[in-house]
Short mmCIF file of C-alpha atoms in Angstrom, two decimals:
data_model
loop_
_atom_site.label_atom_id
_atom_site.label_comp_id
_atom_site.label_asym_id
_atom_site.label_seq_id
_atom_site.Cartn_x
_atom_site.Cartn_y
_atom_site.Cartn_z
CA UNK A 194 222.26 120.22 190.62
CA UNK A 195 226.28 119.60 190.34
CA UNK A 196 227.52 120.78 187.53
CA UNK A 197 224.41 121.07 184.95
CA UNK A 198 224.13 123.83 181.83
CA UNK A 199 220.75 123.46 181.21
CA UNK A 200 219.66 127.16 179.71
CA UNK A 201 215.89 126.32 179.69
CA UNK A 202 214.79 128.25 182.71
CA UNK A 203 211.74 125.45 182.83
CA UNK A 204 214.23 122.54 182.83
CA UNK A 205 216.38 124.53 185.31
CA UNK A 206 212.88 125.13 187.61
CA UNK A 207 212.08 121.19 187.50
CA UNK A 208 215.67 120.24 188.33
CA UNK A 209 215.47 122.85 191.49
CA UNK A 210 212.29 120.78 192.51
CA UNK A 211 213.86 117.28 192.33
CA UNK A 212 216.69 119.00 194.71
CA UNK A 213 214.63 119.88 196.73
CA UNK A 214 212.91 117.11 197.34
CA UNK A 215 215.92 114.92 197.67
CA UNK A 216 216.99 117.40 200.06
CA UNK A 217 214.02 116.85 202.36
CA UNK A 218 213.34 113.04 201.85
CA UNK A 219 217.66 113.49 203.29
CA UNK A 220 215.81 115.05 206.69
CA UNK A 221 213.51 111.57 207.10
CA UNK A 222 213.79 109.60 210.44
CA UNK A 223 214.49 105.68 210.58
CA UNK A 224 212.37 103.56 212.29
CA UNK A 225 209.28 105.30 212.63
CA UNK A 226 206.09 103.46 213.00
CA UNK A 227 204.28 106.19 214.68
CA UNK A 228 203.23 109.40 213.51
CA UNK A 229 201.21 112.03 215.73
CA UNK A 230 200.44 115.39 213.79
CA UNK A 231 199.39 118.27 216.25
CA UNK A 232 196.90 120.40 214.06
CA UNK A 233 197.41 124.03 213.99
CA UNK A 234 194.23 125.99 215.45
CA UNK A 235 194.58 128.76 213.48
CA UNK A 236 194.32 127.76 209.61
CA UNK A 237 194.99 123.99 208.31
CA UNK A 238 196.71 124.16 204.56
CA UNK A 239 195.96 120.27 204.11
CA UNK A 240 192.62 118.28 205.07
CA UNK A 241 193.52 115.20 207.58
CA UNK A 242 193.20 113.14 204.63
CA UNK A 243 195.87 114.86 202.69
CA UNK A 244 198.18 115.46 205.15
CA UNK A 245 197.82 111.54 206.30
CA UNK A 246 198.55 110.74 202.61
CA UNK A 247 201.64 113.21 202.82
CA UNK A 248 202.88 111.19 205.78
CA UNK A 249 202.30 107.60 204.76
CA UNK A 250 203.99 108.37 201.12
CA UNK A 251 207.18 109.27 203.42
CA UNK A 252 206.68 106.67 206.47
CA UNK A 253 205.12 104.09 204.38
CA UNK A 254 204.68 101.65 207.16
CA UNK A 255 204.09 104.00 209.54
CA UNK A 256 200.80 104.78 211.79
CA UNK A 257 199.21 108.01 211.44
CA UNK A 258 196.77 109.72 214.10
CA UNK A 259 195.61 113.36 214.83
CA UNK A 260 194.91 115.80 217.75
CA UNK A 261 193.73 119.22 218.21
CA UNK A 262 195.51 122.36 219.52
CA UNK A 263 194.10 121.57 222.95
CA UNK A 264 195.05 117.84 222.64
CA UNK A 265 191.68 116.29 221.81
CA UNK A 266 192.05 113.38 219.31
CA UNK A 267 190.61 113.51 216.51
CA UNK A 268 189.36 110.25 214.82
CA UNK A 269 191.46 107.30 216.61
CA UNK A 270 192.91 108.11 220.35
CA UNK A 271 197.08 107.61 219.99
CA UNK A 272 199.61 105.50 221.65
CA UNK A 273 200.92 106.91 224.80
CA UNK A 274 204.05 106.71 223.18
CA UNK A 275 205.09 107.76 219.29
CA UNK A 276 207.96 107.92 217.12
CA UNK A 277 207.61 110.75 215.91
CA UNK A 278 205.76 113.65 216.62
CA UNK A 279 204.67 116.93 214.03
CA UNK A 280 203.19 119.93 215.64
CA UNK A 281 201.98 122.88 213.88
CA UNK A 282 200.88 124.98 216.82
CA UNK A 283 201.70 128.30 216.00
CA UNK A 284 202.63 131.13 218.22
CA UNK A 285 199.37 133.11 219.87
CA UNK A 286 197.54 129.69 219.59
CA UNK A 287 196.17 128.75 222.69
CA UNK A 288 197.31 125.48 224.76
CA UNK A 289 197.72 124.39 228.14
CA UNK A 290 201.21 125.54 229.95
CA UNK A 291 202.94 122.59 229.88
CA UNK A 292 201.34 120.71 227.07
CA UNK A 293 204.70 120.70 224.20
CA UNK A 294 206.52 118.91 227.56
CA UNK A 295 203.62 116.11 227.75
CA UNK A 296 203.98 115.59 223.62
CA UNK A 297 207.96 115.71 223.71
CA UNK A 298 207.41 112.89 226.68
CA UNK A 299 205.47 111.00 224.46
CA UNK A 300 207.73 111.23 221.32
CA UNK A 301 210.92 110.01 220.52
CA UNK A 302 211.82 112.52 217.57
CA UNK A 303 209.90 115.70 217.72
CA UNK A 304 209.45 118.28 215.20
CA UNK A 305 207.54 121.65 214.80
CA UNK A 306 207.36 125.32 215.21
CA UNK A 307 208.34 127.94 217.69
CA UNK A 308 205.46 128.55 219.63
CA UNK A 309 207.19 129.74 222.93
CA UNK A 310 207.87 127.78 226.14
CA UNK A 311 210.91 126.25 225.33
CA UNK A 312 210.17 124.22 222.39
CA UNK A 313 213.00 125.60 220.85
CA UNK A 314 215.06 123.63 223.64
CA UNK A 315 212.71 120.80 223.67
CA UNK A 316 212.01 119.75 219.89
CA UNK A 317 214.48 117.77 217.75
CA UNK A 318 214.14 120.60 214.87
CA UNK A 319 212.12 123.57 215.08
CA UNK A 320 210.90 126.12 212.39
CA UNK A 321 211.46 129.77 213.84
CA UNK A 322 209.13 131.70 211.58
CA UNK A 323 210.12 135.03 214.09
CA UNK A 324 213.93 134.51 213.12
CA UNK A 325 215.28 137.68 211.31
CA UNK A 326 215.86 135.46 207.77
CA UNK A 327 212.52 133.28 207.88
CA UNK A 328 210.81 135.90 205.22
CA UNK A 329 207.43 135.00 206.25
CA UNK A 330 204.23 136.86 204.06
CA UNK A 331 202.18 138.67 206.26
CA UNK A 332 198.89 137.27 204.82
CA UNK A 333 197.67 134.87 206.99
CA UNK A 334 196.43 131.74 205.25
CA UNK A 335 200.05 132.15 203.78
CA UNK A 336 201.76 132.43 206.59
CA UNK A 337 200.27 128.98 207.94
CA UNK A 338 200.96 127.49 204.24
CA UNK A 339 205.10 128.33 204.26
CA UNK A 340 205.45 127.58 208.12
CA UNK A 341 203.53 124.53 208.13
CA UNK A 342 205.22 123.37 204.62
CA UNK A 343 208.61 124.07 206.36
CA UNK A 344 207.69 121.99 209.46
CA UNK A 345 206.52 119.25 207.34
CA UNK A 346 210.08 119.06 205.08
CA UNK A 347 211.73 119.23 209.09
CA UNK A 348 209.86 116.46 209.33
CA UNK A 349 211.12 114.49 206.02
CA UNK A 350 207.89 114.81 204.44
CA UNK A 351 208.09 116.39 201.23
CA UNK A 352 205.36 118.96 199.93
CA UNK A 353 207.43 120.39 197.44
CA UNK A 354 205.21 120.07 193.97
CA UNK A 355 205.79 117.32 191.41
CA UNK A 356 204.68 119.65 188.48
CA UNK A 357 203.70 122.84 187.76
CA UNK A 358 202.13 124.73 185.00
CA UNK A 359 204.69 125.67 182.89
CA UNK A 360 204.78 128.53 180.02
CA UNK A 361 202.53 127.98 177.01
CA UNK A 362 205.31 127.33 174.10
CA UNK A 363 203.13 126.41 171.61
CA UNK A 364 203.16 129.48 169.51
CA UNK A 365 206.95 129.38 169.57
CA UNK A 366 208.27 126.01 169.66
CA UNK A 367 207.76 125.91 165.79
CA UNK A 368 209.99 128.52 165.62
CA UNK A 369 213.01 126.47 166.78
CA UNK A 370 212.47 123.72 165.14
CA UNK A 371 215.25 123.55 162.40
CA UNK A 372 213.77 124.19 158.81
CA UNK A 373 212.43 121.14 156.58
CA UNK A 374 214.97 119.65 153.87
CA UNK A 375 214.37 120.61 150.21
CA UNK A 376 214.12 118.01 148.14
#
């Protein structure tokens, strides 16, 4: 938003959107065909569906497959090797020791949250929702919804909304409207 005076605060909210979301479609990695989402155990924001329709609208070409905290697939079994790789295992959920070693192995780009044993060192970009600025809510189903939101724009994969509700103007709109001519 370079240079804009825009003073409608609704205009000003859409513009902040479309920033956003160029922002994060900036993030996206070339030449994946791959995509392997880790699910988080605790609370999912998005069904499989949704979040495979999230994906494919940023990796259009792109293959997308699923597993489980504890690395069972779900639906079709993945490639032994992936382009890219989204985990949303959060910290306190359980997994074997060594398991965010076997998935960076298996990925070329890697992307998702800071759920202890090194990942920090291992993933390509991590979300740190324990960081002193991260401003996390405390509710829980929230909590998953920002971290999991932020680990998908790491990823390129924007979840930023395309439109919200908006103010009801309809009782003043009339009112700046310039008056009708006299004739």
């Amino acid at each position: 938003m370079q240079n804009l005076s825009v003073d409608d605060p609704a205009t000003l909210h859409s513009l902040s959107l479309l920033d956003e979301r160029q922002r994060i479609e900036g993030r996206r990695v070339p030449g994946v065909r791959t995509v392997l989402v880790v699910l988080s155990a605790r609370a999912m924001v998005y069904d499989v569906e949704a979040l495979r329709h999230r994906v494919l609208m940023a990796y259009p070409d792109s293959a997308v497959f699923f597993r489980s905290t504890s690395g069972r697939p779900l639906g079709v079994t993945s490639p032994q090797s992936v382009d890219l790789l989204i985990d949303f295992t959060g910290p306190g959920q359980r997994q074997g020791w060594f398991y965010s070693r076997k998935l960076r192995r298996m990925a070329r780009f890697a992307v998702g949250r800071n759920a202890g044993l090194f990942r920090k060192g291992q993933y390509d970009r991590v979300f740190d929702e324990k960081a002193p600025g991260a401003n996390i809510p405390r509710d829980l189903l929230e909590r998953e919804a920002r971290a999991q939101s932020e680990v998908l724009s790491l990823a390129g994969v924007a979840v930023v909304p395309a439109a919200g509700v908006t103010e009801d103007r309809s009782k003043t709109i009339a009112l700046d409207l310039p008056p009708l001519a006299q004739e």
